Coordinates of C-alpha atoms and ligand atoms in Angstrom, one line a residue:
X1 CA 7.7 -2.3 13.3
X2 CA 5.1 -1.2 15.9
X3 CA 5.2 -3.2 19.3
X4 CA 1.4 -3.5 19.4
X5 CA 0.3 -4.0 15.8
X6 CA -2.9 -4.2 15.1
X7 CA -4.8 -5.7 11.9
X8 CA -7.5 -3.3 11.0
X9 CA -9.9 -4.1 7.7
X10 CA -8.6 -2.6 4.5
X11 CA -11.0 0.0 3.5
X12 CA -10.4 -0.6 0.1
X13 CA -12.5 -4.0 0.3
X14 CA -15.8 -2.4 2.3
X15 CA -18.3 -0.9 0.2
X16 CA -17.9 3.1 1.2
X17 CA -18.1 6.5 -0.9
X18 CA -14.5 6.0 -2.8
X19 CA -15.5 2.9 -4.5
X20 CA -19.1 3.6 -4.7
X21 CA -19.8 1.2 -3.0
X22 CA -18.8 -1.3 -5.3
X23 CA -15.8 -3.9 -3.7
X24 CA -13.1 -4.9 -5.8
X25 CA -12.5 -7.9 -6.7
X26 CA -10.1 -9.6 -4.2
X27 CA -7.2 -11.8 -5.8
X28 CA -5.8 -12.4 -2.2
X29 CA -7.2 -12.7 0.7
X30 CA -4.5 -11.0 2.8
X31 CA -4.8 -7.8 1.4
X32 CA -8.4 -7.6 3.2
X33 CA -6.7 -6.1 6.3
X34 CA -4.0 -4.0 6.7
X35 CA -1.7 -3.5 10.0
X36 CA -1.5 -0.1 11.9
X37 CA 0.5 1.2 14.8
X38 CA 0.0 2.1 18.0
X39 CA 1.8 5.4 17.4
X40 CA 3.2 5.5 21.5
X41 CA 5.6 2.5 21.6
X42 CA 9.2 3.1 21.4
X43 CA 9.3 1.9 17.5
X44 CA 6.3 4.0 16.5
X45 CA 8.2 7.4 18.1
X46 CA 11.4 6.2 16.3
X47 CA 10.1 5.7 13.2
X48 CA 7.9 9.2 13.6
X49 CA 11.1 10.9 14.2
X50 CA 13.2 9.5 11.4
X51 CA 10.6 10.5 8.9
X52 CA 10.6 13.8 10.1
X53 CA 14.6 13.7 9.7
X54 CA 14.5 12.7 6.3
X55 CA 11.6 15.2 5.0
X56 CA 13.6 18.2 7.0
X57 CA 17.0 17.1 5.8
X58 CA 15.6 17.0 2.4
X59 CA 14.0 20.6 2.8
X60 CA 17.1 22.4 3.9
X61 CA 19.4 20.9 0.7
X62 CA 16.6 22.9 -1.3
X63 CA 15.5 25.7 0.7
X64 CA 18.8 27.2 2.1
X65 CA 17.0 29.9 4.2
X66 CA 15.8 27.5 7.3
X67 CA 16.5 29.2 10.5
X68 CA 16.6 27.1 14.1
X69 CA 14.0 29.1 16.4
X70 CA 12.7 27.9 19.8
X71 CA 9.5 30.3 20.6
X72 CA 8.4 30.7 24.4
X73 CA 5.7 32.3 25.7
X74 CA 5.5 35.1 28.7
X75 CA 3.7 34.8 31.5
X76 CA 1.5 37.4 30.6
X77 CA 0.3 36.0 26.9
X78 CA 0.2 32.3 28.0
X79 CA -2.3 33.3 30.7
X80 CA -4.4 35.2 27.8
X81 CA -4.6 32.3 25.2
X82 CA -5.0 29.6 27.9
X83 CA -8.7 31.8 28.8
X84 CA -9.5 31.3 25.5
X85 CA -9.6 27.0 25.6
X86 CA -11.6 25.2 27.6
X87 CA -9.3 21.8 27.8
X88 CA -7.4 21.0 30.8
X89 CA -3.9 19.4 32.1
X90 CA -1.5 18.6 28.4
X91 CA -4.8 19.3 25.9
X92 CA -4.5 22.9 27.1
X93 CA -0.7 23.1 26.4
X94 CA -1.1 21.6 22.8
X95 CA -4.1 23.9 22.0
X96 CA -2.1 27.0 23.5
X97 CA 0.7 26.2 20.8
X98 CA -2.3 25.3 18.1
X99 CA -4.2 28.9 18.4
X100 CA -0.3 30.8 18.5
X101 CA 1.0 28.9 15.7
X102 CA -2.0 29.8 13.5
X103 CA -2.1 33.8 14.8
X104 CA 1.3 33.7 13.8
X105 CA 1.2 32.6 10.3
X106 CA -1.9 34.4 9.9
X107 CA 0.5 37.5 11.1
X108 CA 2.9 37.0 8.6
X109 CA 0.5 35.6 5.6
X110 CA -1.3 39.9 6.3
X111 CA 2.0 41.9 6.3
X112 CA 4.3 39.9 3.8
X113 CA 1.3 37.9 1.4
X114 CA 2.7 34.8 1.4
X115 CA 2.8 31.9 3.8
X116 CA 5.5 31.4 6.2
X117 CA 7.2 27.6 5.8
X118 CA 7.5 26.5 9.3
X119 CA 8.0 22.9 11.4
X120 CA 7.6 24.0 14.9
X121 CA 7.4 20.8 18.0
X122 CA 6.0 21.4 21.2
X123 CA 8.0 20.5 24.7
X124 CA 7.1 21.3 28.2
X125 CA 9.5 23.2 30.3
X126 CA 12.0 21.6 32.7
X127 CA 12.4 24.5 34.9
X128 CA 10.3 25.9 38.0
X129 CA 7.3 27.0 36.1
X130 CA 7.5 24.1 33.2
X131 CA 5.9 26.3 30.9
X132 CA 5.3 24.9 27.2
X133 CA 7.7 26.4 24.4
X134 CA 8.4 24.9 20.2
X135 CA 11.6 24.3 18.7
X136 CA 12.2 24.0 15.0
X137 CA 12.5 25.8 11.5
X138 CA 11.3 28.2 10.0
X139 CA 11.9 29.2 6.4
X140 CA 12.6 33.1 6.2
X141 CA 15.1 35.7 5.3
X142 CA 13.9 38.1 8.0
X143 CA 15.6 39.1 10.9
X144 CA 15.2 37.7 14.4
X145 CA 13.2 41.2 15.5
X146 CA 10.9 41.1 12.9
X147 CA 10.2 37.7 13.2
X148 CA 9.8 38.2 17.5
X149 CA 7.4 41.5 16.7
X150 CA 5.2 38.7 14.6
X151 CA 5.3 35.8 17.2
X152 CA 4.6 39.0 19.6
X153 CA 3.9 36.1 22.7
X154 CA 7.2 36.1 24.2
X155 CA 11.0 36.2 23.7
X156 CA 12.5 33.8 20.7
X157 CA 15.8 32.8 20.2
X158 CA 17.6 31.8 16.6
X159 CA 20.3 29.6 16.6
X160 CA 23.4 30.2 14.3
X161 CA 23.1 27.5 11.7
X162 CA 20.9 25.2 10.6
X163 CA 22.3 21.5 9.7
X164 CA 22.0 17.6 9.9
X165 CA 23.3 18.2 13.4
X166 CA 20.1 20.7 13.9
X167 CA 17.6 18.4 12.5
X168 CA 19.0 15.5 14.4
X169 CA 18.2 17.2 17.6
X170 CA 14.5 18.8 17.1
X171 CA 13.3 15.9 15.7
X172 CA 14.4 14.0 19.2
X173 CA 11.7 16.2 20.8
X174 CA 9.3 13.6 18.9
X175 CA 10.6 10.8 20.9
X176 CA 12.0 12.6 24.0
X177 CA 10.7 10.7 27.0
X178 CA 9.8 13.2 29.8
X179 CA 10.4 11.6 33.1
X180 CA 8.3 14.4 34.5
X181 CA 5.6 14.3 31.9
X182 CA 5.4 10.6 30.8
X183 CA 1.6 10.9 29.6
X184 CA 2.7 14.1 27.5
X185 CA 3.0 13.8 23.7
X186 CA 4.4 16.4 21.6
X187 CA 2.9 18.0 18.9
X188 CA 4.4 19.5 15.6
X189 CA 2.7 22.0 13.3
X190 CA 3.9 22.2 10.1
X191 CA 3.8 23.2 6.6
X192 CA 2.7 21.2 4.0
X193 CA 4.9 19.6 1.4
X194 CA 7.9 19.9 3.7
X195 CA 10.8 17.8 2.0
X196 CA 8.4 17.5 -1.4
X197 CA 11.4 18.5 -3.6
X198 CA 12.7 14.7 -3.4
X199 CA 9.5 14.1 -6.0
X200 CA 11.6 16.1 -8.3
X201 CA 15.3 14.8 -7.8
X202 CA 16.3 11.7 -9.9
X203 CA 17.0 9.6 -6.8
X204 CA 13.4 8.8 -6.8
X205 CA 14.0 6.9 -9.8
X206 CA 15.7 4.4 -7.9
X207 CA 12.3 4.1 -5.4
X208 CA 10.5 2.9 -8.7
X209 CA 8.4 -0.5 -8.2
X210 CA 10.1 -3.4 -9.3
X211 CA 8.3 -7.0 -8.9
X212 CA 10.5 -8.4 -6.0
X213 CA 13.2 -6.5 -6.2
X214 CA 11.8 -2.9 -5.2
X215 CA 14.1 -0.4 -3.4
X216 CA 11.9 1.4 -0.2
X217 CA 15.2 3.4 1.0
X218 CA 15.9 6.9 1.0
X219 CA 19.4 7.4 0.5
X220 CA 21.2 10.0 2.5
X221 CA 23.7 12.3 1.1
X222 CA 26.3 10.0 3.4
X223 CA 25.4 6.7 1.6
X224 CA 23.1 5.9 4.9
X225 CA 19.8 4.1 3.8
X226 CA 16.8 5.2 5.9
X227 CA 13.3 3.7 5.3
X228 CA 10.9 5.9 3.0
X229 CA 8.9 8.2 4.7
X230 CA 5.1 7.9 4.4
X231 CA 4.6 11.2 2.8
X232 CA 7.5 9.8 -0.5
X233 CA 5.4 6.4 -0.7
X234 CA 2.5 7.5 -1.1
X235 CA 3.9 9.6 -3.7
X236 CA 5.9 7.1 -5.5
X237 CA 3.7 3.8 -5.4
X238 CA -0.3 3.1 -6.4
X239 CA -2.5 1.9 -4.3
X240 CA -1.5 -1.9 -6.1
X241 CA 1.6 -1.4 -5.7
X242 CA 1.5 -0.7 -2.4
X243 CA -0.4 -4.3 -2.2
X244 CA 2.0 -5.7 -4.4
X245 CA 4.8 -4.4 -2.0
X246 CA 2.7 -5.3 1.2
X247 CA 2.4 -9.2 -0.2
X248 CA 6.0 -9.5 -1.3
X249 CA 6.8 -8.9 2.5
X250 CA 3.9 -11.1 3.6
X251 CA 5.7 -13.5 1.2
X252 CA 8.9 -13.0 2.7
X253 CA 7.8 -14.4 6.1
X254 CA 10.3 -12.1 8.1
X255 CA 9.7 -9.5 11.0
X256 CA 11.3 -7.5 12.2
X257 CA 11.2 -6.1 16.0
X258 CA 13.3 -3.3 17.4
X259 CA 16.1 -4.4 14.4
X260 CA 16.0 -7.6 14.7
X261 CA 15.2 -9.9 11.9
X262 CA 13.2 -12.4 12.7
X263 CA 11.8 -15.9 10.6
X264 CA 8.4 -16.7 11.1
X265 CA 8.5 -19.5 8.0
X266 CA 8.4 -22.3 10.7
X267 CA 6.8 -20.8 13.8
X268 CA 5.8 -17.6 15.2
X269 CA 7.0 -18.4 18.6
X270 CA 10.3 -16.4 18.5
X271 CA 8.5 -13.3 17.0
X272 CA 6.5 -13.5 20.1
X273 CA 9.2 -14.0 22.6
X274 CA 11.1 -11.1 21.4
X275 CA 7.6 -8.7 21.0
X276 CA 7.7 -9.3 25.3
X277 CA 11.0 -9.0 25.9
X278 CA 10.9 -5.1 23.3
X279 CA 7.7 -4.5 25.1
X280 CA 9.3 -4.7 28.5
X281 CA 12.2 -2.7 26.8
X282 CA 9.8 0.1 26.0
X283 CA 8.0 0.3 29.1
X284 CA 10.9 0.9 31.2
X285 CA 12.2 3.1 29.1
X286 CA 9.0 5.0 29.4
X287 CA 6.9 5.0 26.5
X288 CA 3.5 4.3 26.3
X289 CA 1.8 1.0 24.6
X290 CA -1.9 0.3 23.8
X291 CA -3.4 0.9 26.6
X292 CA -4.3 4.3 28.2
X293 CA -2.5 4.5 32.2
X294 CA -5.7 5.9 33.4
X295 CA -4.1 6.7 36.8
X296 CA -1.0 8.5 35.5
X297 CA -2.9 10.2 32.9
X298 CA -5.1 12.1 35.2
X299 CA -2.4 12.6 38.1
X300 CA -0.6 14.5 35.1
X301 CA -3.2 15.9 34.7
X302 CA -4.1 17.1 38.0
X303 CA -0.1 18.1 38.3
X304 CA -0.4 20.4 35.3
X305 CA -3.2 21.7 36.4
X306 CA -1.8 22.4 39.8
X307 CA 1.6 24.1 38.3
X308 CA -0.8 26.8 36.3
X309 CA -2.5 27.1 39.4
X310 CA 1.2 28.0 40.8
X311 CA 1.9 30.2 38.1
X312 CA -1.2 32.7 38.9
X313 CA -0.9 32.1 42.5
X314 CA 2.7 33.6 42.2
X315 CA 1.1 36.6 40.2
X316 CA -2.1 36.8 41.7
X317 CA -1.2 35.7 45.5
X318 CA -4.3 33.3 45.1
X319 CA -5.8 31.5 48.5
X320 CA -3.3 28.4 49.1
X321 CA -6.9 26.5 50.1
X322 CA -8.0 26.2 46.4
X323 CA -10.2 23.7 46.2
X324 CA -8.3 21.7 43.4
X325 CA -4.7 22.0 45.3
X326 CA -5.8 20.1 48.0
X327 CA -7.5 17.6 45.8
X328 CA -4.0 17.4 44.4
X329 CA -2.2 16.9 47.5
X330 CA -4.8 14.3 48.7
X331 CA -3.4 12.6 45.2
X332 CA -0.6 12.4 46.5
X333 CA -0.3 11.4 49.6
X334 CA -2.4 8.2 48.6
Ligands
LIG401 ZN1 3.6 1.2 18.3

């Protein structure tokens, strides 16, 4: 469960174009708000990343044809798409991989007339330059040129095999934490419908709603028993049995916080001591919580910016005084 939950009020129960603005009826009151993540703590990147392991491992037992690919871009064609977006510092880098991603199935989608199946996550360089580059799958019998002559913005590379090993580690992208680029979050592009073809196998039977006794595990073909993706639940349950489900573990008065279990039936206190110390845990371990580090944000920023600036500099032999270089260096010096 998310570090920095947040009650938010269930849409369901506020008059809006779905229901016509007619409210149902509310048989109990706690279904009038639901809870939502914060989507940057250490549980909410875990939990991303595990659903993206299942829906992937689930693809590739159906669709044997997944290749590993990491795509990079040259000097020459990131310097061309970046002129075309107007955002700046880690924006830039995301919308770089957007607009590439798209050209490139719209590449494929013209010569072959079908779509390409693809899951592709974004990571900035380590090295010198830091330039941005994807790992991930994509779904093809084609060969590596032909698939390089599409991507056309810089040199690919294809892995030999694609596994639970694979899987395991692109989907740690999700959750890396970048010591450089703390502020940076990755971005996938995907298919739709990646990992559908559990809706079909008969171990969603076992998913069915049950009054109390309701199994929300996927199992793995090892016997391992992950929570249910998003993408299956929705799937699987209604919209009451998703209330049902919710109140049964409102009912249960248990939380749970980085693993732990914890009983709330007599007082929340220990729920809360643990939320500080998992907090702490998080922090240090450099992910992000509610609030936006203003400071770090925009010194990111600032250093991303500067690093492009780098990159031309070294191909253009640019003035060292530019203006926004030694606004950078006055960054850091205070
Ligand atoms: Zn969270």
């Amino acid at each position: 469960m998310c570090l920095y939950p947040r009650l938010i009020r269930n849409r369901k129960y506020v008059p809006n174009k779905k229901n016509g603005g007619i409210v149902p009826e509310v048989k109990d009151k706690r279904v009038l708000s639901v809870p939502v993540g914060c989507g940057k703590c250490i549980e909410c990147k875990k939990q991303k990343s595990r659903e993206w392991q299942v829906r992937l491992q689930e693809d590739i037992r159906a669709n044997q044809n997944a290749k590993f690919v990491t795509f990079t871009f040259s000097e020459h064609e990131l310097e061309k798409l970046e002129s075309e977006v107007k955002l700046e510092g880690y924006d830039r880098d995301n919308e770089v991989c957007r607009i590439a991603v798209r050209r490139f199935t719209e590449r494929w989608r013209k010569k072959y007339k079908k779509t390409i199946r693809h899951w592709l996550v974004t990571e900035l360089g380590s090295q010198n330059t830091e330039r941005v580059h994807m790992h991930g799958l994509l779904w093809t019998d084609e060969p590596k040129a032909v698939i390089e002559e599409k991507w056309k913005y810089g040199k690919i590379w294809i892995g030999e095999y694609v596994n639970g090993k694979t899987i395991s580690y692109i989907v740690k992208y999700i959750n890396k934490v970048d010591k450089a680029h703390k502020e940076y979050n990755s971005k996938i592009f995907t298919s739709k419908g990646i990992g559908g073809n559990y809706m079909q196998r008969k171990d969603i039977e076992r998913n069915k709603y049950s009054k109390g006794e309701t199994i929300e595990t996927y199992k793995t073909r090892e016997g391992i028993e992950l929570a249910l993706p998003i993408y299956y639940r929705n799937h699987i349950y209604s919209d009451s049995e998703k209330e049902l489900l919710w109140l049964e573990k409102l009912d249960k008065e248990v939380r749970y916080v980085d693993g732990v279990r914890v009983d709330i039936a007599e007082s929340e206190e220990e729920y809360y001591k643990l939320l500080e110390v998992k907090r702490q845990k998080s922090k240090r371990l450099g992910y992000g919580d509610d609030a936006i580090n203003w400071d770090l944000k925009n010194y990111e920023n600032e250093r991303r910016n500067l690093i492009k600036l780098d990159r031309m500099k070294k191909k253009y032999g640019l003035a060292d005084e530019d203006e926004r270089l030694v606004r950078l260096k006055n960054l850091i010096v205070n």
